[in-house]
PDB file of C-alpha atoms in Angstrom:
ATOM      1  CA  MET A  19      19.074 -46.858  58.321  1.00  0.00           C
ATOM      2  CA  LYS A  20      20.892 -45.898  61.654  1.00  0.00           C
ATOM      3  CA  ASN A  21      22.641 -42.347  62.079  1.00  0.00           C
ATOM      4  CA  MET A  22      25.325 -41.679  59.610  1.00  0.00           C
ATOM      5  CA  ASN A  23      28.646 -41.017  61.930  1.00  0.00           C
ATOM      6  CA  VAL A  24      31.167 -39.318  60.661  1.00  0.00           C
ATOM      7  CA  HIS A  25      34.739 -39.292  61.981  1.00  0.00           C
ATOM      8  CA  LEU A  26      35.914 -35.746  63.625  1.00  0.00           C
ATOM      9  CA  SER A  27      38.837 -33.599  62.701  1.00  0.00           C
ATOM     10  CA  LYS A  28      41.747 -33.618  64.874  1.00  0.00           C
ATOM     11  CA  ASP A  29      40.871 -30.329  66.570  1.00  0.00           C
ATOM     12  CA  LEU A  30      37.433 -31.474  67.385  1.00  0.00           C
ATOM     13  CA  ILE A  31      38.683 -34.812  68.590  1.00  0.00           C
ATOM     14  CA  SER A  32      40.676 -32.857  71.240  1.00  0.00           C
ATOM     15  CA  LYS A  33      37.988 -30.550  72.271  1.00  0.00           C
ATOM     16  CA  TYR A  34      35.360 -33.146  72.697  1.00  0.00           C
ATOM     17  CA  GLY A  35      37.129 -36.469  73.276  1.00  0.00           C
ATOM     18  CA  ILE A  36      35.000 -38.267  70.856  1.00  0.00           C
ATOM     19  CA  LYS A  37      36.163 -39.733  67.463  1.00  0.00           C
ATOM     20  CA  ASN A  38      32.469 -39.728  65.414  1.00  0.00           C
ATOM     21  CA  PHE A  39      29.434 -37.929  65.568  1.00  0.00           C
ATOM     22  CA  PRO A  40      26.150 -38.031  63.564  1.00  0.00           C
ATOM     23  CA  VAL A  41      26.597 -35.646  60.337  1.00  0.00           C
ATOM     24  CA  ARG A  42      23.665 -33.354  59.861  1.00  0.00           C
ATOM     25  CA  LYS A  43      22.599 -30.724  57.406  1.00  0.00           C
ATOM     26  CA  GLY A  44      24.691 -27.354  58.121  1.00  0.00           C
ATOM     27  CA  ASP A  45      27.734 -28.937  59.417  1.00  0.00           C
ATOM     28  CA  MET A  46      31.005 -28.295  57.652  1.00  0.00           C
ATOM     29  CA  VAL A  47      33.025 -31.428  56.277  1.00  0.00           C
ATOM     30  CA  ARG A  48      36.066 -32.146  54.637  1.00  0.00           C
ATOM     31  CA  ILE A  49      36.687 -34.723  52.159  1.00  0.00           C
ATOM     32  CA  VAL A  50      39.390 -37.274  52.743  1.00  0.00           C
ATOM     33  CA  ARG A  51      38.862 -40.098  50.276  1.00  0.00           C
ATOM     34  CA  GLY A  52      37.122 -40.714  47.120  1.00  0.00           C
ATOM     35  CA  ASP A  53      36.911 -42.940  43.956  1.00  0.00           C
ATOM     36  CA  ALA A  54      40.242 -42.351  42.232  1.00  0.00           C
ATOM     37  CA  GLU A  55      38.895 -42.933  38.703  1.00  0.00           C
ATOM     38  CA  LYS A  56      35.694 -40.607  39.131  1.00  0.00           C
ATOM     39  CA  ASP A  57      37.580 -38.041  41.481  1.00  0.00           C
ATOM     40  CA  GLU A  58      40.791 -37.809  39.538  1.00  0.00           C
ATOM     41  CA  LYS A  59      39.268 -35.421  37.156  1.00  0.00           C
ATOM     42  CA  LEU A  60      37.501 -33.413  39.860  1.00  0.00           C
ATOM     43  CA  ASN A  61      39.950 -33.599  42.380  1.00  0.00           C
ATOM     44  CA  ILE A  62      37.621 -33.536  45.468  1.00  0.00           C
ATOM     45  CA  VAL A  63      39.738 -34.587  47.928  1.00  0.00           C
ATOM     46  CA  GLY A  64      40.685 -32.348  50.401  1.00  0.00           C
ATOM     47  CA  LYS A  65      37.855 -29.735  49.658  1.00  0.00           C
ATOM     48  CA  GLU A  66      35.522 -28.614  52.326  1.00  0.00           C
ATOM     49  CA  GLY A  67      32.004 -27.550  52.144  1.00  0.00           C
ATOM     50  CA  LYS A  68      28.867 -27.488  54.088  1.00  0.00           C
ATOM     51  CA  VAL A  69      26.220 -30.469  54.116  1.00  0.00           C
ATOM     52  CA  ILE A  70      23.136 -29.865  52.250  1.00  0.00           C
ATOM     53  CA  LYS A  71      21.460 -33.128  52.242  1.00  0.00           C
ATOM     54  CA  ILE A  72      21.654 -36.309  54.035  1.00  0.00           C
ATOM     55  CA  MET A  73      20.396 -39.308  52.238  1.00  0.00           C
ATOM     56  CA  THR A  74      19.498 -41.775  55.130  1.00  0.00           C
ATOM     57  CA  ASP A  75      17.563 -44.458  52.755  1.00  0.00           C
ATOM     58  CA  LYS A  76      20.878 -44.703  50.469  1.00  0.00           C
ATOM     59  CA  GLY A  77      23.498 -43.869  53.309  1.00  0.00           C
ATOM     60  CA  LYS A  78      25.088 -40.858  51.058  1.00  0.00           C
ATOM     61  CA  VAL A  79      25.741 -37.000  52.007  1.00  0.00           C
ATOM     62  CA  VAL A  80      25.678 -34.307  49.512  1.00  0.00           C
ATOM     63  CA  VAL A  81      28.066 -31.628  50.099  1.00  0.00           C
ATOM     64  CA  GLU A  82      27.912 -27.920  48.594  1.00  0.00           C
ATOM     65  CA  ASN A  83      29.748 -27.493  45.645  1.00  0.00           C
ATOM     66  CA  ILE A  84      30.889 -30.940  44.931  1.00  0.00           C
ATOM     67  CA  ASN A  85      29.183 -31.954  41.394  1.00  0.00           C
ATOM     68  CA  ILE A  86      29.620 -34.140  38.844  1.00  0.00           C
ATOM     69  CA  ALA A  87      29.170 -33.878  35.167  1.00  0.00           C
ATOM     70  CA  LYS A  88      26.505 -35.766  33.722  1.00  0.00           C
ATOM     71  CA  SER A  89      26.899 -37.573  29.889  1.00  0.00           C
ATOM     72  CA  ASP A  90      24.903 -34.630  28.437  1.00  0.00           C
ATOM     73  CA  GLY A  91      27.294 -31.992  30.037  1.00  0.00           C
ATOM     74  CA  LYS A  92      24.996 -30.674  33.034  1.00  0.00           C
ATOM     75  CA  MET A  93      26.173 -30.934  36.671  1.00  0.00           C
ATOM     76  CA  LYS A  94      24.521 -32.774  39.249  1.00  0.00           C
ATOM     77  CA  PRO A  95      25.627 -33.093  42.980  1.00  0.00           C
ATOM     78  CA  ARG A  96      27.804 -35.949  44.048  1.00  0.00           C
ATOM     79  CA  LYS A  97      27.014 -38.459  46.480  1.00  0.00           C
ATOM     80  CA  LEU A  98      29.479 -39.198  49.233  1.00  0.00           C
ATOM     81  CA  ASP A  99      29.850 -41.986  51.603  1.00  0.00           C
ATOM     82  CA  PRO A 100      30.220 -40.622  55.214  1.00  0.00           C
ATOM     83  CA  SER A 101      33.256 -42.847  55.548  1.00  0.00           C
ATOM     84  CA  ALA A 102      35.075 -40.300  52.841  1.00  0.00           C
ATOM     85  CA  LEU A 103      34.244 -37.216  55.320  1.00  0.00           C
ATOM     86  CA  VAL A 104      35.705 -35.730  58.532  1.00  0.00           C
ATOM     87  CA  LEU A 105      33.673 -33.158  60.413  1.00  0.00           C
ATOM     88  CA  THR A 106      35.578 -29.922  60.644  1.00  0.00           C
ATOM     89  CA  LYS A 107      32.348 -27.609  62.315  1.00  0.00           C
ATOM     90  CA  ILE A 108      29.246 -29.021  64.320  1.00  0.00           C
ATOM     91  CA  VAL A 109      26.255 -27.208  64.386  1.00  0.00           C
ATOM     92  CA  LEU A 110      24.978 -27.094  67.803  1.00  0.00           C
ATOM     93  CA  GLU A 111      21.585 -25.446  67.074  1.00  0.00           C
ATOM     94  CA  ASP A 112      19.432 -28.269  68.153  1.00  0.00           C
ATOM     95  CA  LYS A 113      19.069 -28.666  72.038  1.00  0.00           C
ATOM     96  CA  LYS A 114      19.046 -32.424  71.866  1.00  0.00           C
ATOM     97  CA  ARG A 115      22.155 -32.809  69.627  1.00  0.00           C
ATOM     98  CA  LYS A 116      24.036 -29.861  72.042  1.00  0.00           C
ATOM     99  CA  GLU A 117      23.166 -32.179  74.917  1.00  0.00           C
ATOM    100  CA  ARG A 118      24.333 -35.305  73.460  1.00  0.00           C
ATOM    101  CA  LEU A 119      27.457 -33.906  72.537  1.00  0.00           C
ATOM    102  CA  THR A 120      27.808 -32.452  76.128  1.00  0.00           C
ATOM    103  CA  LYS A 121      26.946 -35.853  77.465  1.00  0.00           C
ATOM    104  CA  LEU A 122      29.402 -37.874  75.287  1.00  0.00           C
ATOM    105  CA  ALA A 123      32.204 -35.223  76.141  1.00  0.00           C
ATOM    106  CA  SER A 124      31.307 -35.076  79.832  1.00  0.00           C
ATOM    107  CA  LEU A 125      31.943 -38.930  80.083  1.00  0.00           C
ATOM    108  CA  ARG A 126      35.680 -38.350  78.750  1.00  0.00           C
ATOM    109  CA  ASN A 127      36.166 -35.444  81.253  1.00  0.00           C
ATOM    110  CA  LYS A 128      36.023 -32.917  78.354  1.00  0.00           C
ATOM    111  CA  VAL A 129      33.821 -29.235  78.912  1.00  0.00           C
ATOM    112  CA  VAL A 130      31.884 -28.442  76.069  1.00  0.00           C
ATOM    113  CA  GLU A 131      32.106 -24.565  76.073  1.00  0.00           C
ATOM    114  CA  GLU A 132      28.977 -22.090  74.577  1.00  0.00           C
ATOM    115  CA  GLU A 133      30.346 -20.395  71.759  1.00  0.00           C
ATOM    116  CA  PRO A 134      29.583 -16.845  71.867  1.00  0.00           C
ATOM    117  CA  GLU A 135      27.582 -15.306  69.015  1.00  0.00           C
ATOM    118  CA  PRO A 136      30.135 -13.458  66.507  1.00  0.00           C
ATOM    119  CA  GLU A 137      29.494  -9.643  67.490  1.00  0.00           C
ATOM    120  CA  PRO A 138      31.674  -8.578  64.500  1.00  0.00           C
ATOM    121  CA  GLU A 139      29.065  -9.628  61.982  1.00  0.00           C
ATOM    122  CA  GLN A 140      26.375  -7.751  63.809  1.00  0.00           C
ATOM    123  CA  ALA A 141      28.359  -4.432  63.802  1.00  0.00           C
ATOM    124  CA  VAL A 142      29.142  -4.958  60.151  1.00  0.00           C
ATOM    125  CA  LYS A 143      25.205  -5.395  59.380  1.00  0.00           C
ATOM    126  CA  GLU A 144      24.592  -2.077  61.454  1.00  0.00           C
ATOM    127  CA  ALA A 145      27.237  -0.446  59.619  1.00  0.00           C
ATOM    128  CA  ALA A 146      25.562  -1.471  56.481  1.00  0.00           C
ATOM    129  CA  GLU A 147      22.237  -0.279  57.580  1.00  0.00           C
ATOM    130  CA  GLU A 148      23.891   3.158  58.612  1.00  0.00           C
ATOM    131  CA  LYS A 149      25.388   3.339  55.159  1.00  0.00           C
ATOM    132  CA  LYS A 150      21.940   2.745  53.215  1.00  0.00           C
ATOM    133  CA  GLU A 151      20.244   5.435  55.620  1.00  0.00           C
ATOM    134  CA  GLU A 152      22.705   8.179  54.603  1.00  0.00           C
ATOM    135  CA  LYS A 153      22.501   7.487  50.918  1.00  0.00           C
ATOM    136  CA  VAL A 154      18.639   8.357  51.008  1.00  0.00           C
ATOM    137  CA  PRO A 155      18.534  12.345  50.345  1.00  0.00           C
ATOM    138  CA  GLU A 156      16.564  14.178  52.888  1.00  0.00           C
ATOM    139  CA  ILE A 157      13.593  16.208  51.301  1.00  0.00           C
ATOM    140  CA  THR A 158      12.751  19.137  53.445  1.00  0.00           C
ATOM    141  CA  ASP A 159       9.604  21.100  53.504  1.00  0.00           C
ATOM    142  CA  GLY A 160      11.703  24.442  53.596  1.00  0.00           C
ATOM    143  CA  GLY A 161      12.777  23.718  50.011  1.00  0.00           C
ATOM    144  CA  LYS A 162       9.731  23.573  48.540  1.00  0.00           C
ATOM    145  CA  GLU A 163       8.192  26.436  50.124  1.00  0.00           C
ATOM    146  CA  ALA A 164      11.416  28.497  48.842  1.00  0.00           C
ATOM    147  CA  GLU A 165      11.070  27.328  45.623  1.00  0.00           C
ATOM    148  CA  GLU A 166       7.175  28.157  45.528  1.00  0.00           C
ATOM    149  CA  GLY A 167       8.005  31.605  47.079  1.00  0.00           C
ATOM    150  CA  GLU A 168      10.652  32.136  44.113  1.00  0.00           C
ATOM    151  CA  GLU A 169       7.603  31.586  41.477  1.00  0.00           C
ATOM    152  CA  ASP A 170       5.668  34.245  43.482  1.00  0.00           C
ATOM    153  CA  LYS A 171       8.243  36.869  43.092  1.00  0.00           C
ATOM    154  CA  ASP A 172       8.303  36.359  39.237  1.00  0.00           C
ATOM    155  CA  GLU A 173       4.662  37.091  38.769  1.00  0.00           C
TER     156      GLU A 173
END
């Protein structure tokens, strides 16, 4: 099957100048339509989630935390049609995908800006590592020698 294109959110349309783009694992999507009978109970319309699986043979997309109850009570992932989704965040880790988006945006006189790496997350990780190091008590050889010396005095 062809690439499964998904409409972009209004923010992404204004940023890139395109209205649809192929969906990929890792992209963030919002559900905008659904089957009224099934989804009325589930209330999935309006929810956002991360794409966890693309089923190109069936033309369906599986979104994280969007499940449906089976007759035995177990939950299974709900397969959604790409036409019911809107892309809210595009993952541009793949070089070819980024080049394609840049090319399409340049045709519409838009510039794709590099998103800087989020530094606050690195700072949080470093702070967490420092806390782990502080919690580990340091054992010095001086303390052991002092205990041995005290034992000798008692004898």
